[in-house]
Short mmCIF file of C-alpha atoms and ligand atoms in Angstrom, two decimals:
data_model
loop_
_atom_site.label_atom_id
_atom_site.label_comp_id
_atom_site.label_asym_id
_atom_site.label_seq_id
_atom_site.Cartn_x
_atom_site.Cartn_y
_atom_site.Cartn_z
CA MET Y 1 -56.91 -80.32 45.52
CA GLU Y 2 -57.93 -83.66 45.40
CA ASP Y 3 -59.44 -85.18 48.59
CA LEU Y 4 -56.76 -86.91 50.19
CA GLU Y 5 -57.41 -90.61 51.61
CA THR Y 6 -58.47 -90.45 55.43
CA ILE Y 7 -56.79 -92.88 57.67
CA ILE Y 8 -58.19 -93.93 60.90
CA GLY Y 9 -57.18 -96.14 63.89
CA LEU Y 10 -59.16 -96.38 67.35
CA GLU Y 11 -58.59 -97.43 70.62
CA ILE Y 12 -61.53 -98.39 72.46
CA HIS Y 13 -61.67 -98.80 76.30
CA CYS Y 14 -64.37 -100.64 77.64
CA GLN Y 15 -65.53 -101.20 81.12
CA LEU Y 16 -66.18 -104.74 81.79
CA ASN Y 17 -69.63 -105.60 83.73
CA THR Y 18 -67.95 -107.84 86.60
CA LYS Y 19 -69.37 -107.37 89.91
CA SER Y 20 -66.30 -106.82 91.65
CA LYS Y 21 -63.21 -104.45 90.42
CA MET Y 22 -60.32 -105.79 88.67
CA PHE Y 23 -57.88 -106.13 91.80
CA CYS Y 24 -59.99 -105.72 94.98
CA SER Y 25 -63.59 -106.86 95.92
CA CYS Y 26 -65.09 -103.65 95.84
CA SER Y 27 -68.41 -103.49 94.18
CA THR Y 28 -68.56 -101.75 90.51
CA ASP Y 29 -71.98 -100.78 91.13
CA PHE Y 30 -71.61 -97.31 91.80
CA ARG Y 31 -72.89 -95.15 89.83
CA ASP Y 32 -76.03 -94.25 92.01
CA ASN Y 33 -73.90 -93.85 95.12
CA GLU Y 34 -71.84 -91.27 97.15
CA PRO Y 35 -68.26 -90.39 95.82
CA ASN Y 36 -65.53 -92.28 97.48
CA THR Y 37 -67.76 -95.08 99.13
CA HIS Y 38 -66.74 -97.84 97.02
CA THR Y 39 -63.28 -98.04 98.06
CA CYS Y 40 -60.40 -100.08 99.85
CA PRO Y 41 -57.02 -99.91 100.74
CA VAL Y 42 -56.20 -101.60 97.43
CA CYS Y 43 -57.92 -99.37 94.97
CA LEU Y 44 -56.89 -96.38 97.00
CA GLY Y 45 -53.41 -97.37 96.54
CA LEU Y 46 -52.64 -97.14 100.19
CA PRO Y 47 -48.85 -98.36 100.87
CA GLY Y 48 -48.70 -102.21 101.63
CA SER Y 49 -51.82 -103.24 100.02
CA MET Y 50 -51.55 -106.09 97.51
CA PRO Y 51 -53.46 -106.50 94.31
CA MET Y 52 -55.39 -109.67 93.56
CA VAL Y 53 -56.55 -110.59 90.06
CA ASN Y 54 -60.27 -110.76 89.52
CA LYS Y 55 -60.87 -114.41 87.60
CA ARG Y 56 -64.10 -113.16 86.03
CA ALA Y 57 -62.48 -110.24 84.20
CA ILE Y 58 -59.68 -112.40 82.86
CA GLU Y 59 -62.65 -114.68 81.60
CA PHE Y 60 -64.51 -111.85 80.02
CA ALA Y 61 -61.46 -110.61 78.46
CA LEU Y 62 -60.87 -114.03 77.08
CA LYS Y 63 -64.10 -114.08 75.46
CA VAL Y 64 -63.75 -110.69 73.77
CA GLY Y 65 -60.15 -111.79 72.44
CA LYS Y 66 -62.18 -115.06 70.87
CA ALA Y 67 -65.03 -113.22 69.57
CA LEU Y 68 -62.74 -110.84 67.86
CA ASN Y 69 -60.47 -113.87 66.32
CA CYS Y 70 -57.58 -112.75 68.19
CA THR Y 71 -54.50 -115.03 69.06
CA ILE Y 72 -54.65 -115.34 72.97
CA ARG Y 73 -51.30 -115.28 74.55
CA ASP Y 74 -50.55 -118.21 76.90
CA GLU Y 75 -48.72 -115.86 79.21
CA SER Y 76 -49.42 -112.27 79.48
CA GLU Y 77 -47.88 -109.69 82.07
CA PHE Y 78 -49.07 -106.73 83.83
CA SER Y 79 -47.07 -103.71 83.93
CA ARG Y 80 -47.14 -100.35 85.80
CA LYS Y 81 -47.76 -97.32 83.49
CA ASN Y 82 -46.37 -94.22 85.63
CA TYR Y 83 -47.78 -90.83 85.66
CA PHE Y 84 -48.95 -88.38 87.90
CA TYR Y 85 -52.61 -87.17 87.83
CA PRO Y 86 -55.05 -86.52 90.84
CA ASP Y 87 -57.52 -89.28 89.93
CA LEU Y 88 -54.50 -91.79 89.94
CA ASN Y 89 -53.98 -92.47 93.43
CA LYS Y 90 -51.06 -94.97 93.03
CA ALA Y 91 -49.09 -92.56 90.46
CA TYR Y 92 -49.38 -95.73 88.17
CA GLN Y 93 -51.89 -97.44 86.53
CA ILE Y 94 -51.83 -101.21 86.37
CA THR Y 95 -52.23 -102.26 82.83
CA GLN Y 96 -50.65 -104.36 80.11
CA TYR Y 97 -47.70 -103.55 77.97
CA ASP Y 98 -45.35 -105.47 75.96
CA LYS Y 99 -47.12 -108.92 76.76
CA PRO Y 100 -50.94 -107.94 76.31
CA LEU Y 101 -53.59 -110.86 76.67
CA ALA Y 102 -54.60 -110.92 73.03
CA GLU Y 103 -53.30 -109.82 69.52
CA TRP Y 104 -53.96 -109.96 65.96
CA GLY Y 105 -57.61 -110.36 65.77
CA LYS Y 106 -60.19 -109.10 63.19
CA LEU Y 107 -63.71 -107.98 63.16
CA LEU Y 108 -66.12 -108.00 60.00
CA ILE Y 109 -68.05 -104.80 59.48
CA ASP Y 110 -70.46 -103.38 56.97
CA GLY Y 111 -67.95 -100.75 55.55
CA ASP Y 112 -68.24 -97.93 53.24
CA ASN Y 113 -67.74 -100.32 50.13
CA GLY Y 114 -69.43 -103.40 51.26
CA GLU Y 115 -68.15 -106.31 53.60
CA LYS Y 116 -64.68 -105.42 55.32
CA GLU Y 117 -62.24 -106.86 57.76
CA VAL Y 118 -61.11 -104.59 60.38
CA ARG Y 119 -57.78 -105.80 62.04
CA ILE Y 120 -57.66 -105.71 65.69
CA THR Y 121 -53.98 -105.05 67.04
CA ARG Y 122 -54.19 -106.03 70.79
CA ILE Y 123 -56.51 -106.54 73.38
CA HIS Y 124 -55.20 -105.75 76.88
CA LEU Y 125 -56.55 -105.66 80.79
CA GLU Y 126 -56.21 -102.60 82.82
CA GLU Y 127 -57.67 -100.81 85.54
CA ASP Y 128 -59.86 -97.81 85.30
CA PRO Y 129 -58.59 -94.51 86.97
CA GLY Y 130 -60.66 -92.59 89.35
CA ARG Y 131 -62.73 -89.71 87.97
CA SER Y 132 -61.84 -85.61 88.24
CA VAL Y 133 -64.93 -83.57 88.88
CA HIS Y 134 -64.00 -80.17 87.71
CA MET Y 135 -66.19 -77.72 89.63
CA GLY Y 136 -66.94 -75.30 86.70
CA THR Y 137 -64.93 -75.84 83.34
CA THR Y 138 -61.83 -77.74 83.01
CA ASP Y 139 -59.76 -74.51 82.47
CA ARG Y 140 -61.54 -71.86 84.82
CA GLY Y 141 -62.85 -73.93 87.60
CA LYS Y 142 -62.01 -72.97 91.02
CA TYR Y 143 -61.14 -76.34 92.35
CA THR Y 144 -61.45 -80.09 91.29
CA LEU Y 145 -62.69 -83.22 93.39
CA VAL Y 146 -61.94 -86.53 92.86
CA ASP Y 147 -64.13 -89.56 93.14
CA TYR Y 148 -62.16 -93.02 93.45
CA ASN Y 149 -65.73 -95.18 92.95
CA ARG Y 150 -64.13 -95.90 89.36
CA ALA Y 151 -60.65 -96.39 90.43
CA GLY Y 152 -60.07 -100.30 89.59
CA ILE Y 153 -63.10 -100.91 87.53
CA PRO Y 154 -61.83 -103.58 85.18
CA LEU Y 155 -61.30 -102.37 81.47
CA ILE Y 156 -60.11 -103.66 78.36
CA GLU Y 157 -58.30 -101.69 75.81
CA ILE Y 158 -58.93 -102.87 71.94
CA VAL Y 159 -56.72 -101.10 69.68
CA THR Y 160 -57.31 -101.40 66.12
CA GLU Y 161 -55.18 -101.01 62.75
CA PRO Y 162 -55.38 -97.98 60.97
CA ASP Y 163 -57.74 -99.76 58.53
CA LEU Y 164 -61.00 -97.28 58.87
CA ARG Y 165 -61.49 -94.90 55.96
CA SER Y 166 -64.02 -92.50 56.95
CA PRO Y 167 -65.93 -91.26 60.12
CA LYS Y 168 -68.95 -93.17 59.21
CA GLU Y 169 -66.99 -96.25 59.15
CA ALA Y 170 -65.62 -95.82 62.28
CA ARG Y 171 -68.85 -95.24 63.40
CA LYS Y 172 -70.15 -98.44 61.83
CA PHE Y 173 -67.28 -100.53 63.32
CA LEU Y 174 -67.83 -99.29 66.89
CA ASN Y 175 -71.75 -100.36 66.34
CA LYS Y 176 -70.64 -103.82 65.53
CA LEU Y 177 -68.03 -103.87 68.29
CA ARG Y 178 -70.60 -102.78 70.60
CA ALA Y 179 -73.02 -105.40 69.60
CA THR Y 180 -70.51 -108.16 69.85
CA LEU Y 181 -69.76 -107.07 73.62
CA GLU Y 182 -73.21 -106.94 74.38
CA TYR Y 183 -73.88 -110.55 72.94
CA LEU Y 184 -71.11 -111.91 75.13
CA ASN Y 185 -72.68 -110.38 78.02
CA VAL Y 186 -69.65 -108.76 79.17
CA PHE Y 187 -70.56 -105.09 78.81
CA ASP Y 188 -73.40 -102.70 79.71
CA SER Y 189 -73.48 -100.28 76.76
CA GLU Y 190 -76.18 -98.32 78.78
CA LYS Y 191 -73.83 -97.44 81.63
CA GLU Y 192 -72.47 -94.02 81.27
CA GLY Y 193 -68.91 -93.83 80.38
CA SER Y 194 -68.64 -97.65 79.74
CA LEU Y 195 -67.22 -97.18 76.29
CA ARG Y 196 -64.76 -94.48 75.68
CA VAL Y 197 -62.86 -93.80 72.37
CA ASP Y 198 -59.55 -92.30 71.44
CA ALA Y 199 -58.92 -91.97 67.90
CA ASN Y 200 -55.77 -91.60 65.48
CA ILE Y 201 -56.58 -89.72 62.21
CA SER Y 202 -54.53 -88.44 59.48
CA LEU Y 203 -54.75 -87.78 55.58
CA LYS Y 204 -52.38 -89.88 53.62
CA GLY Y 205 -49.25 -88.65 53.54
CA SER Y 206 -49.72 -86.15 56.38
CA GLU Y 207 -48.92 -86.34 60.01
CA ARG Y 208 -51.25 -87.98 62.44
CA VAL Y 209 -53.53 -86.49 64.97
CA GLU Y 210 -54.75 -88.42 68.05
CA VAL Y 211 -57.88 -87.17 69.48
CA LYS Y 212 -59.03 -88.12 73.13
CA ASN Y 213 -61.71 -88.00 75.34
CA ILE Y 214 -64.61 -89.16 73.07
CA SER Y 215 -66.83 -90.45 75.71
CA SER Y 216 -69.68 -91.59 73.60
CA TYR Y 217 -69.86 -93.59 70.99
CA LYS Y 218 -72.19 -91.36 69.00
CA GLY Y 219 -69.81 -88.54 69.67
CA VAL Y 220 -67.02 -90.50 67.52
CA GLU Y 221 -68.28 -89.67 63.89
CA LYS Y 222 -68.82 -86.30 64.93
CA ALA Y 223 -65.22 -85.74 66.30
CA LEU Y 224 -63.73 -87.37 63.69
CA THR Y 225 -65.74 -85.35 60.84
CA PHE Y 226 -64.82 -82.33 62.61
CA GLU Y 227 -61.01 -83.37 62.42
CA VAL Y 228 -61.11 -84.48 59.06
CA THR Y 229 -62.40 -81.18 57.93
CA ARG Y 230 -59.99 -79.18 60.08
CA GLN Y 231 -57.16 -81.27 58.43
CA ARG Y 232 -58.33 -80.86 54.99
CA ASN Y 233 -58.71 -77.22 55.39
CA LEU Y 234 -54.99 -76.84 56.81
CA LEU Y 235 -53.59 -78.59 53.71
CA ARG Y 236 -55.77 -76.64 51.57
CA ARG Y 237 -54.52 -73.24 52.78
CA GLY Y 238 -51.05 -74.98 52.00
CA GLN Y 239 -50.21 -75.27 55.74
CA THR Y 240 -48.92 -78.54 57.40
CA VAL Y 241 -50.88 -80.73 60.18
CA THR Y 242 -49.02 -80.55 63.44
CA ARG Y 243 -48.42 -84.32 64.83
CA GLU Y 244 -50.33 -83.84 68.77
CA THR Y 245 -52.75 -84.80 71.03
CA ARG Y 246 -56.14 -82.85 70.53
CA HIS Y 247 -59.38 -83.17 72.81
CA PHE Y 248 -62.74 -83.57 71.73
CA VAL Y 249 -65.08 -80.97 73.31
CA GLU Y 250 -68.65 -82.80 73.16
CA ALA Y 251 -70.68 -79.76 73.97
CA ARG Y 252 -69.24 -77.76 71.11
CA GLY Y 253 -68.53 -80.47 68.66
CA VAL Y 254 -65.04 -79.50 68.14
CA THR Y 255 -61.39 -80.88 68.92
CA THR Y 256 -58.73 -78.62 70.88
CA SER Y 257 -55.27 -78.90 70.96
CA SER Y 258 -53.82 -79.84 74.33
CA ARG Y 259 -50.91 -78.09 76.04
CA SER Y 260 -49.22 -81.20 77.52
CA LYS Y 261 -47.44 -83.60 75.33
CA GLU Y 262 -47.86 -87.33 75.91
CA GLU Y 263 -45.25 -89.36 74.78
CA GLU Y 264 -45.27 -93.31 75.12
CA ASN Y 265 -41.83 -93.49 76.44
CA ASP Y 266 -42.41 -90.80 79.17
CA TYR Y 267 -44.44 -93.63 81.01
CA ARG Y 268 -41.45 -95.66 82.11
CA TYR Y 269 -43.33 -98.78 82.05
CA PHE Y 270 -42.18 -101.91 83.93
CA PRO Y 271 -43.58 -105.23 85.05
CA GLU Y 272 -46.07 -105.17 87.71
CA PRO Y 273 -43.95 -106.87 90.90
CA ASP Y 274 -47.18 -107.45 92.99
CA LEU Y 275 -48.90 -109.72 90.02
CA LEU Y 276 -47.71 -112.96 88.42
CA PRO Y 277 -47.61 -113.60 85.04
CA LEU Y 278 -51.22 -114.47 83.36
CA ARG Y 279 -51.06 -117.96 82.54
CA VAL Y 280 -54.40 -119.12 80.37
CA ALA Y 281 -53.61 -121.46 78.12
CA SER Y 282 -55.53 -124.25 79.69
CA TRP Y 283 -58.29 -122.17 80.37
CA VAL Y 284 -58.84 -120.62 77.03
CA ASP Y 285 -60.36 -123.52 75.05
CA ALA Y 286 -63.07 -124.22 77.75
CA ILE Y 287 -64.33 -120.78 77.29
CA GLU Y 288 -67.38 -121.10 75.13
CA LEU Y 289 -68.80 -118.32 73.10
CA PRO Y 290 -72.80 -117.47 72.66
CA GLU Y 291 -74.15 -116.62 69.08
CA LEU Y 292 -72.77 -113.57 67.87
CA PRO Y 293 -74.52 -111.01 65.82
CA ASP Y 294 -73.20 -112.21 62.23
CA ALA Y 295 -74.63 -115.84 63.24
CA ARG Y 296 -77.63 -114.33 64.53
CA ARG Y 297 -78.23 -112.47 61.42
CA GLU Y 298 -77.95 -115.69 59.26
CA ARG Y 299 -80.00 -117.31 61.41
CA PHE Y 300 -82.91 -114.78 61.27
CA ILE Y 301 -82.88 -114.94 57.66
CA SER Y 302 -82.95 -118.79 57.57
CA GLN Y 303 -85.37 -119.30 60.48
CA TYR Y 304 -87.62 -116.29 59.84
CA GLY Y 305 -87.42 -115.57 56.32
CA VAL Y 306 -86.49 -111.83 56.84
CA SER Y 307 -84.58 -109.87 54.50
CA PRO Y 308 -81.00 -109.72 54.53
CA GLU Y 309 -81.18 -105.71 55.70
CA HIS Y 310 -83.67 -106.28 57.91
CA ALA Y 311 -81.69 -109.18 59.63
CA LYS Y 312 -78.79 -106.45 59.94
CA THR Y 313 -80.76 -103.97 61.37
CA LEU Y 314 -82.57 -106.41 64.05
CA THR Y 315 -79.37 -108.37 64.99
CA GLY Y 316 -77.54 -104.77 65.47
CA GLY Y 317 -77.80 -104.90 69.77
CA LEU Y 318 -78.64 -107.86 71.66
CA LYS Y 319 -81.91 -106.25 73.12
CA LEU Y 320 -83.22 -105.34 69.81
CA ALA Y 321 -82.56 -108.97 68.44
CA GLU Y 322 -84.28 -110.50 71.82
CA PHE Y 323 -87.11 -107.96 71.40
CA TYR Y 324 -87.94 -109.05 67.78
CA GLU Y 325 -87.65 -112.71 68.69
CA ALA Y 326 -90.27 -112.08 71.44
CA VAL Y 327 -92.66 -110.48 68.83
CA ALA Y 328 -91.75 -112.45 65.77
CA SER Y 329 -93.97 -115.75 66.27
CA GLU Y 330 -97.12 -115.05 64.55
CA ASP Y 331 -95.79 -113.15 61.43
CA PRO Y 332 -92.16 -113.00 61.19
CA ALA Y 333 -92.29 -111.00 58.05
CA LEU Y 334 -94.83 -108.17 59.28
CA ALA Y 335 -92.99 -107.99 62.69
CA ALA Y 336 -89.52 -107.41 61.29
CA THR Y 337 -91.11 -104.74 58.87
CA TRP Y 338 -92.82 -103.03 61.91
CA THR Y 339 -90.06 -103.45 64.21
CA ALA Y 340 -87.11 -102.11 61.70
CA ASP Y 341 -88.97 -99.75 59.96
CA TYR Y 342 -91.39 -98.17 62.12
CA LEU Y 343 -90.50 -98.65 65.86
CA LEU Y 344 -87.12 -97.95 65.51
CA GLY Y 345 -88.05 -94.79 63.58
CA GLU Y 346 -90.09 -93.85 66.28
CA LEU Y 347 -87.73 -94.84 68.98
CA ASN Y 348 -84.78 -92.84 67.58
CA TYR Y 349 -86.91 -89.84 67.32
CA ARG Y 350 -87.51 -89.72 71.17
CA ASP Y 351 -83.72 -90.82 72.01
CA PHE Y 352 -85.22 -94.25 73.67
CA SER Y 353 -83.99 -97.80 73.48
CA ILE Y 354 -85.49 -100.47 73.04
CA ASP Y 355 -86.54 -101.10 76.25
CA ALA Y 356 -89.45 -98.50 76.01
CA MET Y 357 -91.44 -100.54 74.08
CA PRO Y 358 -93.23 -103.18 76.04
CA ALA Y 359 -93.12 -106.57 73.77
CA ASP Y 360 -96.61 -107.52 74.84
CA LEU Y 361 -98.31 -104.27 73.58
CA PHE Y 362 -96.46 -104.31 70.46
CA ARG Y 363 -97.18 -108.10 70.11
CA GLU Y 364 -100.99 -106.96 70.36
CA LEU Y 365 -100.22 -104.09 67.62
CA LEU Y 366 -99.32 -106.48 65.34
CA THR Y 367 -102.28 -108.56 65.59
CA LEU Y 368 -104.31 -105.88 64.99
CA ILE Y 369 -102.35 -105.25 61.78
CA LYS Y 370 -102.56 -108.51 60.76
CA SER Y 371 -106.06 -109.27 61.15
CA ASP Y 372 -106.99 -105.96 59.11
CA THR Y 373 -108.52 -104.42 62.10
CA ILE Y 374 -106.90 -101.11 61.71
CA THR Y 375 -104.80 -99.04 58.81
CA ASP Y 376 -101.16 -98.68 58.77
CA LYS Y 377 -101.89 -95.22 59.62
CA SER Y 378 -103.77 -95.92 62.88
CA ALA Y 379 -100.93 -98.45 64.05
CA VAL Y 380 -98.40 -95.70 63.64
CA GLU Y 381 -100.68 -93.39 65.70
CA ILE Y 382 -101.02 -96.21 68.38
CA LEU Y 383 -97.34 -96.61 68.47
CA ARG Y 384 -96.79 -92.98 69.14
CA LEU Y 385 -99.45 -92.70 71.89
CA ILE Y 386 -97.73 -95.84 73.85
CA LEU Y 387 -94.20 -94.24 73.66
CA ASP Y 388 -95.67 -90.74 74.58
CA ALA Y 389 -97.37 -92.40 77.67
CA VAL Y 390 -93.75 -94.18 78.49
CA LYS Y 391 -91.89 -90.74 77.90
CA ASP Y 392 -94.50 -89.02 80.51
CA GLY Y 393 -93.77 -92.01 82.94
CA LYS Y 394 -97.44 -93.10 82.66
CA LYS Y 395 -98.48 -96.82 82.25
CA PRO Y 396 -99.45 -97.06 78.41
CA GLU Y 397 -102.87 -98.19 77.37
CA ARG Y 398 -103.21 -101.55 75.53
CA PRO Y 399 -103.32 -101.06 71.68
CA GLN Y 400 -107.01 -102.87 71.67
CA GLU Y 401 -108.11 -100.09 74.53
CA ILE Y 402 -106.67 -97.20 72.00
CA VAL Y 403 -108.71 -98.50 69.16
CA SER Y 404 -111.87 -98.53 71.12
CA ARG Y 405 -111.52 -95.21 72.62
CA LEU Y 406 -110.31 -93.49 69.47
CA GLY Y 407 -112.68 -95.49 67.20
CA LEU Y 408 -109.88 -96.46 64.86
CA ALA Y 409 -111.24 -99.83 63.70
CA LYS Y 410 -111.24 -99.95 60.19
CA THR Y 411 -114.54 -99.27 58.39
CA SER Y 412 -115.90 -102.40 57.04
CA GLY Y 413 -116.44 -103.55 53.59
CA ASP Y 414 -119.93 -102.98 53.77
CA GLN Y 415 -119.65 -99.71 55.47
CA VAL Y 416 -117.50 -98.66 52.60
CA THR Y 417 -120.04 -99.59 50.09
CA ALA Y 418 -122.53 -97.57 51.72
CA LEU Y 419 -120.49 -94.60 52.12
CA ILE Y 420 -119.64 -94.65 48.50
CA GLN Y 421 -123.40 -94.88 47.48
CA GLU Y 422 -123.85 -91.84 49.55
CA VAL Y 423 -121.10 -89.94 48.27
CA ILE Y 424 -122.27 -90.61 44.51
CA ALA Y 425 -125.71 -89.52 45.47
CA GLU Y 426 -124.59 -86.39 46.87
CA GLN Y 427 -122.10 -85.60 44.47
CA GLN Y 428 -123.92 -85.62 41.07
CA ALA Y 429 -121.63 -82.85 39.41
CA ALA Y 430 -118.29 -85.03 39.87
CA VAL Y 431 -119.94 -88.17 39.29
CA ASN Y 432 -120.83 -86.52 35.87
CA ASP Y 433 -117.15 -85.35 35.39
CA TYR Y 434 -115.72 -88.73 36.04
CA TYR Y 435 -118.25 -90.01 33.32
CA ALA Y 436 -117.03 -87.20 30.91
CA GLY Y 437 -113.53 -88.65 31.27
CA LYS Y 438 -112.16 -86.39 34.15
CA MET Y 439 -109.85 -88.67 36.16
CA GLN Y 440 -109.41 -86.05 39.24
CA ALA Y 441 -113.10 -86.22 39.45
CA LEU Y 442 -112.53 -89.73 40.96
CA ASN Y 443 -109.67 -88.29 43.61
CA PHE Y 444 -112.23 -85.95 44.67
CA LEU Y 445 -114.89 -88.70 45.15
CA VAL Y 446 -112.17 -90.77 47.07
CA GLY Y 447 -111.56 -87.95 49.27
CA GLN Y 448 -115.26 -87.28 49.91
CA VAL Y 449 -115.59 -91.10 50.88
CA MET Y 450 -112.52 -90.86 52.92
CA LYS Y 451 -113.87 -87.79 54.81
CA LYS Y 452 -117.08 -89.65 55.70
CA CYS Y 453 -115.16 -92.62 57.37
CA ARG Y 454 -112.49 -90.27 58.75
CA GLY Y 455 -109.50 -91.70 57.15
CA ARG Y 456 -110.25 -95.32 58.43
CA ALA Y 457 -110.34 -96.84 55.11
CA ASP Y 458 -107.63 -98.14 52.78
CA PRO Y 459 -107.12 -95.55 49.94
CA GLY Y 460 -105.78 -97.87 47.49
CA HIS Y 461 -108.74 -100.18 47.92
CA LEU Y 462 -111.12 -97.32 48.15
CA ASN Y 463 -110.02 -96.24 44.73
CA THR Y 464 -110.47 -99.34 43.04
CA LEU Y 465 -113.95 -99.96 44.67
CA LEU Y 466 -115.08 -96.78 43.61
CA LYS Y 467 -114.06 -97.21 40.17
CA GLU Y 468 -115.81 -100.48 40.05
CA ILE Y 469 -119.27 -99.44 41.45
CA LEU Y 470 -119.22 -96.17 39.00
CA ASP Y 471 -118.41 -98.19 36.02
CA LYS Y 472 -121.15 -100.53 36.77
CA LYS Y 473 -123.46 -97.56 36.63
CA VAL Y 474 -122.87 -96.78 33.17
ZN1 ZN P 501 -61.18 -101.54 96.45
#
């Protein structure tokens, strides 16, 4: 059977990093605090309490709407979404329904077949519910605790059209979206649970499945890949895909069917009577956008002369882009190669973010490479020593200190020549073999010189130099 086209649409919940909650003045900085310490009558949903809109949250949402090329609605409206769940203390969530803040946008991504426009259906504002803390597993735990510190955190929900064609493309979309939100400074990607994704996924001509509960953007590709395979296998066996909601179990990397059927019309949406419609027409034009990822990528190419590929990588996150600009001054091309090709690899390997690498140490390392003081191999070694120190919670040594301590300075040209002469004197048999036309003898001699300088010479250069000296002797 031919592989059917994969169709994916995403709904992304993103916590806005305002200081206070969406409808009250409770602090949003709750992550290191005791449960239920950031609450008030409003976010606890006590009778008689009245919500007040957080102006900053609206401003942040408008920024996202503009950055994603949406049409901003002059007048949008809050609605109540009614359902019962212990973490939803009011038994309804204040959200936006038929009149969302922004609609019909687009985001340009690097798709599976080149550049691609992903359409944004809508962006709406809402409040985060509280958090259920299950004691034990969801189905077998003895009891569940509820923490309302999260209740009322401002969220935007971004809904895409079903324009994505593979799990990989979905990941790329999320990376681009995350970068855009970071550049706007409306979102902190490092806060746990700050980005949550639901995905609609179907194979062409077959029923659609909604996968909920993907709590990390890294999990999205995994969840979708599992789901594509599951649906393909069903169809291959002649069975059909059931239209349903499934949950992603991150620890096992699988999706499982949820028994409760959630239909949209069960929510009995109606306009929120305690809040006025949101009129933003006079406000939208004054909102200015900072430089966004695509613009910065173009600037990196024109200002620093870096390759399009490096520019794309280096602008893929705000902190990374800022790091590059902090180390680029002396030699932008060298800095681009060492940041994008070497440093990122070492960081990913350790599951570190760019914050782990102190920019001043990296700059010093680049100076050592540029001045030809150390080989590339030694530079990588130094990079690893610095990151390992960070990992162990120790203060990393400066690159120059590491070079002195380990004697990593490249052997000088005169020293290399002297070592070559030594090796020629010691290895007469190999030298004769070389003169007899045995090329592997040259490799052997290079190896001997390398051994003497303990690897601190450039092998290509050494090869040329050795050949020159031998050929002169004839
Ligand atoms: Zn509150």
